PDB file of C-alpha atoms in Angstrom:
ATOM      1  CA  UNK A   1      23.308  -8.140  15.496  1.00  0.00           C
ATOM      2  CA  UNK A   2      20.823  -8.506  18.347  1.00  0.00           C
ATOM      3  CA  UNK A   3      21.229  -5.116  19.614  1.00  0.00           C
ATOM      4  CA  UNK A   4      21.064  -4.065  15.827  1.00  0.00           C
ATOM      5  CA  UNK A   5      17.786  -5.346  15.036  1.00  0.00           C
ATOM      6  CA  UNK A   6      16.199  -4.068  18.889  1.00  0.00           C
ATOM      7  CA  UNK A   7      17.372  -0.420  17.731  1.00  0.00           C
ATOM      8  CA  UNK A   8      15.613  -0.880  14.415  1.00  0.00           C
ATOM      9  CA  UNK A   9      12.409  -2.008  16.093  1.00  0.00           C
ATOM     10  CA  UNK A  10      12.504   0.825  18.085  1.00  0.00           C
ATOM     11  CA  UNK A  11      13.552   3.228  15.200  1.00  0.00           C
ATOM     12  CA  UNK A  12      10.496   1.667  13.199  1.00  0.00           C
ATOM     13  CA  UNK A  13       7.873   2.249  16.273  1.00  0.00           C
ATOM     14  CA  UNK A  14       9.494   5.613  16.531  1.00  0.00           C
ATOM     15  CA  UNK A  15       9.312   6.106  12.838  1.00  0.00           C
ATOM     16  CA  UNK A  16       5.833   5.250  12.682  1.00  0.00           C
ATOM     17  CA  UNK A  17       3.778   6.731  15.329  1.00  0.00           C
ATOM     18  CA  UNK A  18       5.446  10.262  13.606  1.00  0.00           C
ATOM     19  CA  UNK A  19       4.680   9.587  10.341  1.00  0.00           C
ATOM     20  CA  UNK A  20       0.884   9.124  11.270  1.00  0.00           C
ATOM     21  CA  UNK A  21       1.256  12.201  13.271  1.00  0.00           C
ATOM     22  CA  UNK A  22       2.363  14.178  10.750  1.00  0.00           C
ATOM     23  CA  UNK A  23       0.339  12.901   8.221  1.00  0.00           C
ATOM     24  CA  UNK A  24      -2.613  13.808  10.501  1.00  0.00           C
ATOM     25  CA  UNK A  25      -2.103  17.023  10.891  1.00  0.00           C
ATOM     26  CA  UNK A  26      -1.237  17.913   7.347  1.00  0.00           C
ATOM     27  CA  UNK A  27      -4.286  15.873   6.135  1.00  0.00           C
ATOM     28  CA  UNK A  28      -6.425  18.269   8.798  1.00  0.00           C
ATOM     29  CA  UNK A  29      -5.426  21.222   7.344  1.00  0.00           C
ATOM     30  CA  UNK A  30      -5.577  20.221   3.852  1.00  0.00           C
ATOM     31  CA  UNK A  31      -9.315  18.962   4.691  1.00  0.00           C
ATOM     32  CA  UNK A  32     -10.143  22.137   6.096  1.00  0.00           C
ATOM     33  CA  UNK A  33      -9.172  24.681   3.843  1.00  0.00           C
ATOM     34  CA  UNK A  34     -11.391  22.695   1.285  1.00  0.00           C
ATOM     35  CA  UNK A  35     -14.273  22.699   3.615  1.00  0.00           C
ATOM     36  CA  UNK A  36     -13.367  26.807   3.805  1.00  0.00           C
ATOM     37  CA  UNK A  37     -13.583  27.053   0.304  1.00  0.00           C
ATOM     38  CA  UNK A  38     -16.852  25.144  -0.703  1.00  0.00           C
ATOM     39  CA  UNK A  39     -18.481  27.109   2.320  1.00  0.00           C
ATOM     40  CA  UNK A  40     -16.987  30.452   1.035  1.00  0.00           C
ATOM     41  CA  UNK A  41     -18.542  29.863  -2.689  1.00  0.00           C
ATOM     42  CA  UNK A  42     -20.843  32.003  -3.781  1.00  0.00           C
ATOM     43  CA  UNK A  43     -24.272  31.280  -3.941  1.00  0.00           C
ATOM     44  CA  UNK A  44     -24.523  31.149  -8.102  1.00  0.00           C
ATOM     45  CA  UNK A  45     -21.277  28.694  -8.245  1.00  0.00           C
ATOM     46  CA  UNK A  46     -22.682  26.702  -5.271  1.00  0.00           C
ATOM     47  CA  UNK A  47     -25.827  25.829  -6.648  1.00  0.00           C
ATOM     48  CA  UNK A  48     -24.260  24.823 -10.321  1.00  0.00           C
ATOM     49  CA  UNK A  49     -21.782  22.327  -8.382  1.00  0.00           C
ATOM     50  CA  UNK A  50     -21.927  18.676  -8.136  1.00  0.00           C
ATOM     51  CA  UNK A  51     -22.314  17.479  -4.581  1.00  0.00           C
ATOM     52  CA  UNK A  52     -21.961  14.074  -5.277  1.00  0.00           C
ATOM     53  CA  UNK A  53     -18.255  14.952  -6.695  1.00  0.00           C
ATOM     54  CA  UNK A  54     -18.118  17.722  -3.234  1.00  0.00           C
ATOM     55  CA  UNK A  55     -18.480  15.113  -0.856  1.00  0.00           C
ATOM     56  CA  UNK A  56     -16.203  12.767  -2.524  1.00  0.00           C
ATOM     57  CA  UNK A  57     -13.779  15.351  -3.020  1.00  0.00           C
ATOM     58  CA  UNK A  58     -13.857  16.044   0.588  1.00  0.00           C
ATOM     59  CA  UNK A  59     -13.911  12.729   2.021  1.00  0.00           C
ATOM     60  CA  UNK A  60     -12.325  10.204  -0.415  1.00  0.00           C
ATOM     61  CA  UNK A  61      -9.586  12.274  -1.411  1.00  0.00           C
ATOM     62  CA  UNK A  62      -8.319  13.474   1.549  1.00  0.00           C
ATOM     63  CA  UNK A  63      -8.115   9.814   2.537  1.00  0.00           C
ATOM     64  CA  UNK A  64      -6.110   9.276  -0.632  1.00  0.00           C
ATOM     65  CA  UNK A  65      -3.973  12.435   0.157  1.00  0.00           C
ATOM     66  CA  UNK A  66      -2.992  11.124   3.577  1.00  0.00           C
ATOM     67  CA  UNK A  67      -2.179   7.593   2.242  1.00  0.00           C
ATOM     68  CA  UNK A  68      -0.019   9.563  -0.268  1.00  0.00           C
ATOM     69  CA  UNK A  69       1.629  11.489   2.461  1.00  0.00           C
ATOM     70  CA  UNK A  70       2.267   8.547   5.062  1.00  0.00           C
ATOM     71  CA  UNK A  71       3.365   5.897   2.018  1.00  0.00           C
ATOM     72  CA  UNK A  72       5.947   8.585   1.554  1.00  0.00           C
ATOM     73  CA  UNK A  73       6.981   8.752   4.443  1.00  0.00           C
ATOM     74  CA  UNK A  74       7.080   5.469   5.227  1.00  0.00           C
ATOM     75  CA  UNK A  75       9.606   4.712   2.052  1.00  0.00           C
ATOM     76  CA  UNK A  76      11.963   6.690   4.178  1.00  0.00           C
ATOM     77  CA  UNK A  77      12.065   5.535   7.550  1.00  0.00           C
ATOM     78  CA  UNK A  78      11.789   1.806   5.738  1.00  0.00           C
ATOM     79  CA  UNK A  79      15.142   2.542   3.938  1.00  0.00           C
ATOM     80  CA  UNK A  80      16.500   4.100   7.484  1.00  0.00           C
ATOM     81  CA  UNK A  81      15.614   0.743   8.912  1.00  0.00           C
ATOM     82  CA  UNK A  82      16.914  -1.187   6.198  1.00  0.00           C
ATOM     83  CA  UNK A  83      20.586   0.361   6.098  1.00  0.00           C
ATOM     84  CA  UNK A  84      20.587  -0.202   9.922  1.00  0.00           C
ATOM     85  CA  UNK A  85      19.741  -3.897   9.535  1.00  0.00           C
ATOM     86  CA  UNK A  86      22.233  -4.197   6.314  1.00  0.00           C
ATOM     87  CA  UNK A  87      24.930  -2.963   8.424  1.00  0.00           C
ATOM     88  CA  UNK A  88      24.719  -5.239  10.862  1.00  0.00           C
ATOM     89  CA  UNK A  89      24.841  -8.316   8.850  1.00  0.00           C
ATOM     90  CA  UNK A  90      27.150  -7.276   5.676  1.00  0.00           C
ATOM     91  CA  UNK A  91      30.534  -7.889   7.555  1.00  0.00           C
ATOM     92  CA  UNK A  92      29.531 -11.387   8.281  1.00  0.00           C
ATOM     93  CA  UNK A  93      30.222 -11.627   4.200  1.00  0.00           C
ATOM     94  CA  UNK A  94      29.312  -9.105   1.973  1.00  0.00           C
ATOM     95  CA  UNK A  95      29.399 -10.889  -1.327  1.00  0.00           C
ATOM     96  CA  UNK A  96      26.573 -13.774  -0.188  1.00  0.00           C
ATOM     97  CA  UNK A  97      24.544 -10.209   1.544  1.00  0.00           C
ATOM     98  CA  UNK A  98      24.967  -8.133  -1.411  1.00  0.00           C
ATOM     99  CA  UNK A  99      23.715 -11.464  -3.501  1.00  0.00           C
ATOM    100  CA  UNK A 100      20.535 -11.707  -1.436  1.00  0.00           C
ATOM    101  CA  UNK A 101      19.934  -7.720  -1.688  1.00  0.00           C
ATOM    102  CA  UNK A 102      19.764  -7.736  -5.107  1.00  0.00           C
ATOM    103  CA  UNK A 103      17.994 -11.102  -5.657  1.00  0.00           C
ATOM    104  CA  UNK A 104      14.861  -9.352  -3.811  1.00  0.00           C
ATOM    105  CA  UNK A 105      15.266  -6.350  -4.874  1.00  0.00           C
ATOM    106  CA  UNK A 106      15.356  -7.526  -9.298  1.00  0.00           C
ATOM    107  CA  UNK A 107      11.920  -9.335  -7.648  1.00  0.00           C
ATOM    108  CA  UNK A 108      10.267  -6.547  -6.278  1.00  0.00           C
ATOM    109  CA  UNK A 109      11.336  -4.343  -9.167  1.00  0.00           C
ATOM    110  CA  UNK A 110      10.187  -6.964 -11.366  1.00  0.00           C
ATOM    111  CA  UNK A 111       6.117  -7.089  -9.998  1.00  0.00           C
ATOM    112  CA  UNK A 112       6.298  -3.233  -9.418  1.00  0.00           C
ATOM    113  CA  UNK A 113       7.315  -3.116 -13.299  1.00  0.00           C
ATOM    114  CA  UNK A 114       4.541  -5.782 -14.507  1.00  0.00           C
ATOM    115  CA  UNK A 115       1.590  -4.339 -12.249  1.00  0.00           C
ATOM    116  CA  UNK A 116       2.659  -0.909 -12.464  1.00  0.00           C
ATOM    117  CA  UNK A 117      -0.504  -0.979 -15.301  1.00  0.00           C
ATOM    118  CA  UNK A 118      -2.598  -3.125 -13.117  1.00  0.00           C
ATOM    119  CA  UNK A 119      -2.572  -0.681 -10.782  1.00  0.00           C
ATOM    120  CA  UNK A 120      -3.349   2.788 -12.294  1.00  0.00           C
ATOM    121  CA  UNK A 121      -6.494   0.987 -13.857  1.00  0.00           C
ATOM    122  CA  UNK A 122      -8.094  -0.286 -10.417  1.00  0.00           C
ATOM    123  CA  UNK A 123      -6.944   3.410  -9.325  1.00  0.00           C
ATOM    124  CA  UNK A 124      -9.157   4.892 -12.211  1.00  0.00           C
ATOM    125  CA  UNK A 125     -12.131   2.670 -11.272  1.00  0.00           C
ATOM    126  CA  UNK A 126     -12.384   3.179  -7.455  1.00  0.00           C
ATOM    127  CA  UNK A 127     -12.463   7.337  -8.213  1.00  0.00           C
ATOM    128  CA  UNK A 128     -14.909   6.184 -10.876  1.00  0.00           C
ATOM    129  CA  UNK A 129     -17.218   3.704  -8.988  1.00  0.00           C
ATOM    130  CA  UNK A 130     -16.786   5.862  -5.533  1.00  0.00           C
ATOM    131  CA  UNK A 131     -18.449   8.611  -7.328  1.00  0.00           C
ATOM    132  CA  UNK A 132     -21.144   6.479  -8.605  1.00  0.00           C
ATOM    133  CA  UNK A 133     -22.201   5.421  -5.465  1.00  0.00           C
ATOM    134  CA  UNK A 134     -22.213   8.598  -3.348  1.00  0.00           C
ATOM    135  CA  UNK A 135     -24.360  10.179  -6.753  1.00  0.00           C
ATOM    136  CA  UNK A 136     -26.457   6.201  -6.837  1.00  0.00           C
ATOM    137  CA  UNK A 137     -26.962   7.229  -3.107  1.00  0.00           C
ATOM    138  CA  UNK A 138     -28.274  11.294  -3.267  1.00  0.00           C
ATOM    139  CA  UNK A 139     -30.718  10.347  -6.164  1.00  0.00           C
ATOM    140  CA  UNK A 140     -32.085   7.237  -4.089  1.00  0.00           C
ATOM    141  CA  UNK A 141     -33.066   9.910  -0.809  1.00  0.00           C
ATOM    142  CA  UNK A 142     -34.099  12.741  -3.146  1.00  0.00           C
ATOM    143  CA  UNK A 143     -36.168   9.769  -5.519  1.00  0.00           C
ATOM    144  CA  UNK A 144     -37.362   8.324  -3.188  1.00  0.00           C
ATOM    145  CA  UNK A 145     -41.422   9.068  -2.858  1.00  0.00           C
ATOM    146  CA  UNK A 146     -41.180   7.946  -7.494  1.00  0.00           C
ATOM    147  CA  UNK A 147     -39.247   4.682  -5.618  1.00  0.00           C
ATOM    148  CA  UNK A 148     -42.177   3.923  -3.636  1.00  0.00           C
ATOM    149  CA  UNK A 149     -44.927   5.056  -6.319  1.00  0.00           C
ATOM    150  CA  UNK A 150     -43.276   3.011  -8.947  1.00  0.00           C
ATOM    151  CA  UNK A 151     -41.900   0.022  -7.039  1.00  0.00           C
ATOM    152  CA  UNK A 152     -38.272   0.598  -8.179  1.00  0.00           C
ATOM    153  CA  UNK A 153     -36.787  -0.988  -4.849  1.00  0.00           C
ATOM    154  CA  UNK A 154     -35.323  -3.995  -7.040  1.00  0.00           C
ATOM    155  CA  UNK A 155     -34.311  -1.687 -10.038  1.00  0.00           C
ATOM    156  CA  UNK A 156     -31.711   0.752  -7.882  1.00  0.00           C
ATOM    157  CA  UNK A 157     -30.727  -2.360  -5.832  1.00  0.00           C
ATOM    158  CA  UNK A 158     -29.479  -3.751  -8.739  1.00  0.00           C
ATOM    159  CA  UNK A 159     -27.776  -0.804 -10.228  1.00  0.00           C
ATOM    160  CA  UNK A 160     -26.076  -0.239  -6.050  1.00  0.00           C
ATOM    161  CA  UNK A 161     -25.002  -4.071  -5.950  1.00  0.00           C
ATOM    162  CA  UNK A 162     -23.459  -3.950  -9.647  1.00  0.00           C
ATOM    163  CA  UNK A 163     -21.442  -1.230  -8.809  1.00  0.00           C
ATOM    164  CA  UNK A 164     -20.468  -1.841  -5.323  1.00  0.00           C
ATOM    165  CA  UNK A 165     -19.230  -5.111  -6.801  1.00  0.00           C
ATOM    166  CA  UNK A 166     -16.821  -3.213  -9.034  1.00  0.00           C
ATOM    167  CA  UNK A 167     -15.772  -1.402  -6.059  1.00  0.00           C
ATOM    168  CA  UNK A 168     -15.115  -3.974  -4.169  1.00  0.00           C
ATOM    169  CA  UNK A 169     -13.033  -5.737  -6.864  1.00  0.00           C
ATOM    170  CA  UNK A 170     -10.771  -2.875  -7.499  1.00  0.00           C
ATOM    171  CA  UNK A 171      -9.852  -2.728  -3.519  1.00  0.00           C
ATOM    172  CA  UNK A 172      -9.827  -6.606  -3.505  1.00  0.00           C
ATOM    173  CA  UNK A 173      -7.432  -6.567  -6.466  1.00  0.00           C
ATOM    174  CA  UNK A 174      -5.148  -3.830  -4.941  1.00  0.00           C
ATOM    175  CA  UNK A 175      -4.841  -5.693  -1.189  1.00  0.00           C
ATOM    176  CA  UNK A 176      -4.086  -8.810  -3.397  1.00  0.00           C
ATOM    177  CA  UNK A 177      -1.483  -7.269  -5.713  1.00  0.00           C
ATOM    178  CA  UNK A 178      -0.027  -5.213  -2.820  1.00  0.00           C
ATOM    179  CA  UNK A 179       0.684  -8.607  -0.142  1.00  0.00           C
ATOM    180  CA  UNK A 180       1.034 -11.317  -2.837  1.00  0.00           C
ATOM    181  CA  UNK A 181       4.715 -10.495  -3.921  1.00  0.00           C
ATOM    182  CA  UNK A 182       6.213 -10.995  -0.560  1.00  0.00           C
ATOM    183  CA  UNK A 183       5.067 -14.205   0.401  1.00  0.00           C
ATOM    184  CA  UNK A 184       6.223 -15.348  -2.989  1.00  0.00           C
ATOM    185  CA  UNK A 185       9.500 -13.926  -2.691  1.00  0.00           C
ATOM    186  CA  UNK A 186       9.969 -14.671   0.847  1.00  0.00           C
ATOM    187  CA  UNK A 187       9.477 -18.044  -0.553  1.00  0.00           C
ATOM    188  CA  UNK A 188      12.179 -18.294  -3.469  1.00  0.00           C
ATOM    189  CA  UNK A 189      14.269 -16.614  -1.612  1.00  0.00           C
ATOM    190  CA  UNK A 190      14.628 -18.788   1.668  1.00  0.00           C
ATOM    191  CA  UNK A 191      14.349 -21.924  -0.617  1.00  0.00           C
ATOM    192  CA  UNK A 192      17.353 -20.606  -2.607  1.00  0.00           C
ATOM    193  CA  UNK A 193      19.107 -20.152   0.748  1.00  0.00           C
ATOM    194  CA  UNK A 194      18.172 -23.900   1.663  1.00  0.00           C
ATOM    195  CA  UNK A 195      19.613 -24.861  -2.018  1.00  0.00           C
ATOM    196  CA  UNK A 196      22.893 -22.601  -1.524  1.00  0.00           C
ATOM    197  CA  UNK A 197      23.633 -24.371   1.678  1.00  0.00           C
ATOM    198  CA  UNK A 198      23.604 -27.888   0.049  1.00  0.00           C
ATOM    199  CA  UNK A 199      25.540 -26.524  -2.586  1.00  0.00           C
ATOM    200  CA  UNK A 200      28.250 -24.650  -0.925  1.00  0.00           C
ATOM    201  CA  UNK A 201      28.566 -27.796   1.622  1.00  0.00           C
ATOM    202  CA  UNK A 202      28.368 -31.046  -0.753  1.00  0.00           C
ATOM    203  CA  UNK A 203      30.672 -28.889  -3.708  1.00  0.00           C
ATOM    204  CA  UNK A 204      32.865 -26.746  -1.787  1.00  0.00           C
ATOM    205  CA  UNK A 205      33.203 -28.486   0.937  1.00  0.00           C
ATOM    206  CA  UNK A 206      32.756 -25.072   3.141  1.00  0.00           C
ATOM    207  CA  UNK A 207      32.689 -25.344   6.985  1.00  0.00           C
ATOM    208  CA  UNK A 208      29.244 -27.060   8.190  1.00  0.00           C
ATOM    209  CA  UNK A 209      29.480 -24.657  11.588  1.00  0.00           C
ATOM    210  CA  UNK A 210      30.385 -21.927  10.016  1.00  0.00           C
ATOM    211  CA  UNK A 211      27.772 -21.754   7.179  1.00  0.00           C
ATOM    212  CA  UNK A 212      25.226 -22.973   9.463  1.00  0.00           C
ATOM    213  CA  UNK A 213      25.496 -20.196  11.537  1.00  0.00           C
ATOM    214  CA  UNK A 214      26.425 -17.667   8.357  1.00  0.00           C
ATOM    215  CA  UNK A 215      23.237 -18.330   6.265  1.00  0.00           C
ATOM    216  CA  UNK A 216      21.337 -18.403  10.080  1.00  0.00           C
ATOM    217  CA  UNK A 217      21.462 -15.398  10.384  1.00  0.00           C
ATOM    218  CA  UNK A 218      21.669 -14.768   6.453  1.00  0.00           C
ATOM    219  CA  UNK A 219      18.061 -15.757   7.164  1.00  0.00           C
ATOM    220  CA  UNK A 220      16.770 -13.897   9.610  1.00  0.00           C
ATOM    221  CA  UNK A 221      17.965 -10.822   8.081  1.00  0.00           C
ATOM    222  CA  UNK A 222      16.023 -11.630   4.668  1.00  0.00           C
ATOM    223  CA  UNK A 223      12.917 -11.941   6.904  1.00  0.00           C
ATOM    224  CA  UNK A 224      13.798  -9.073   9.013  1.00  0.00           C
ATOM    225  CA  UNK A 225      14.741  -7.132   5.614  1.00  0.00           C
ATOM    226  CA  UNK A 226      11.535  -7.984   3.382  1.00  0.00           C
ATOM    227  CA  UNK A 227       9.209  -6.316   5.284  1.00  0.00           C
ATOM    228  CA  UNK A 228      10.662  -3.063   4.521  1.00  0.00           C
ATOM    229  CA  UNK A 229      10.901  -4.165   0.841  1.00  0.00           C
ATOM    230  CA  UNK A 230       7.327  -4.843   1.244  1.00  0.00           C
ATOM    231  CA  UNK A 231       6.456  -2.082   2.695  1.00  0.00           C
ATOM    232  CA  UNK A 232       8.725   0.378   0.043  1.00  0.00           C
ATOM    233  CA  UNK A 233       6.734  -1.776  -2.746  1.00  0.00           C
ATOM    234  CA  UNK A 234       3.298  -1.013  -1.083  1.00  0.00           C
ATOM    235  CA  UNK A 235       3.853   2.371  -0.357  1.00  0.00           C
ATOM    236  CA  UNK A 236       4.492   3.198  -4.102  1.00  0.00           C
ATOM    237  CA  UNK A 237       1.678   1.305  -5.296  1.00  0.00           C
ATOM    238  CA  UNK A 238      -0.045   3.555  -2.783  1.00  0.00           C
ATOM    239  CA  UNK A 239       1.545   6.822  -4.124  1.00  0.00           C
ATOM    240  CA  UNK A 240       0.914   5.542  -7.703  1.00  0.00           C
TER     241      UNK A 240
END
């Protein structure tokens, strides 16, 4: 088991320092053949584009696009290290492994299921309020000898502050709805471990030694294994 979960970490550190890698480079490309293009334009269909939507285009979304690219990625070498740690543990008894497995998993289905809804909306609004502010922000420099004439300081603070707030919220909301589901999980889950240890001993009268050490380790392995849950569940929140 011990040597098990060392290979993983090392798998996972492995797994991760390519996946940014390659997600990098992809993302560099990607960011420069759109930088090629808008520079390419000609003059007529430069001049009747939107920077505001140029520069988000070119910034925000390639940050999106390599998010995309290293959640997927990271599903896979999370499953990788999952099997690995499964393997190790399910000959120990694979009825009481296979139970926890699918206790977290039905959970993490569950939330990805009820805030699958949740989630395209605060998607929606940070496109929607990241363009507002990079367009809030051009007209503020190219307004800004009428901000001075007219005293309109307070007037386009107001307008930034309302909609940085909505910002804000969305990528609040998203951090929250992202982390939250583990540490509830992790929760019900080793408290149902705690409860089927009392039960098994006081009804079925099951060796204290032997369950001690069984659901031990049982234990470890849910906290070794829910961070790759957790990290499958964030990554296609991210990908949504």
């Amino acid at each position: 088991f011990a040597l098990t979960v060392i290979i993983s970490g090392l798998l996972r550190v492995f797994c991760i320092y390519k996946i940014y890698n390659i997600s990098k480079e992809i993302v560099e490309d990607l960011s420069s053949l759109a930088y090629r293009k808008i520079i390419y334009l000609p003059y007529e269909n430069y001049i009747q584009r939107n920077s505001s939507e140029s520069i988000v285009a070119l910034n925000l979304f390639s940050d999106y696009t390599v998010n995309s690219i290293t959640a997927f990625l990271s599903i896979i070498s999370s499953i990788i290290v999952m099997s690995c740690l499964l393997s190790s543990i399910i000959f120990l008894n694979w009825k009481l492994v296979l139970t926890c497995f699918i206790f977290i998993f039905i959970n993490y289905l569950f939330f990805t299921i009820r805030l699958k809804k949740n989630f395209s909306i605060i998607a929606k609004n940070l496109v929607s309020t990241s363009q507002k502010l990079v367009r809030l922000i051009q007209e503020s420099f190219r307004a800004k000898k009428n901000i001075d004439i007219d005293n309109l300081h307070e007037e386009y603070n107001k307008i930034f502050k309302k909609v940085n707030q909505s910002y804000r919220d969305s990528h609040m909301k998203s951090s929250l709805y992202t982390r939250l589901p583990r540490y509830i999980i992790e929760s019900t889950t080793l408290v149902g471990i705690a409860i089927l240890t009392i039960f098994l001993i006081l009804i079925f009268k099951v060796e204290t030694n032997y369950l001690i050490i069984l659901l031990g380790v049982l234990a470890v392995s849910v906290q070794r294994i829910l961070p790759q849950f957790q990290q499958i569940y964030g990554a296609l929140n991210t990908i949504n």
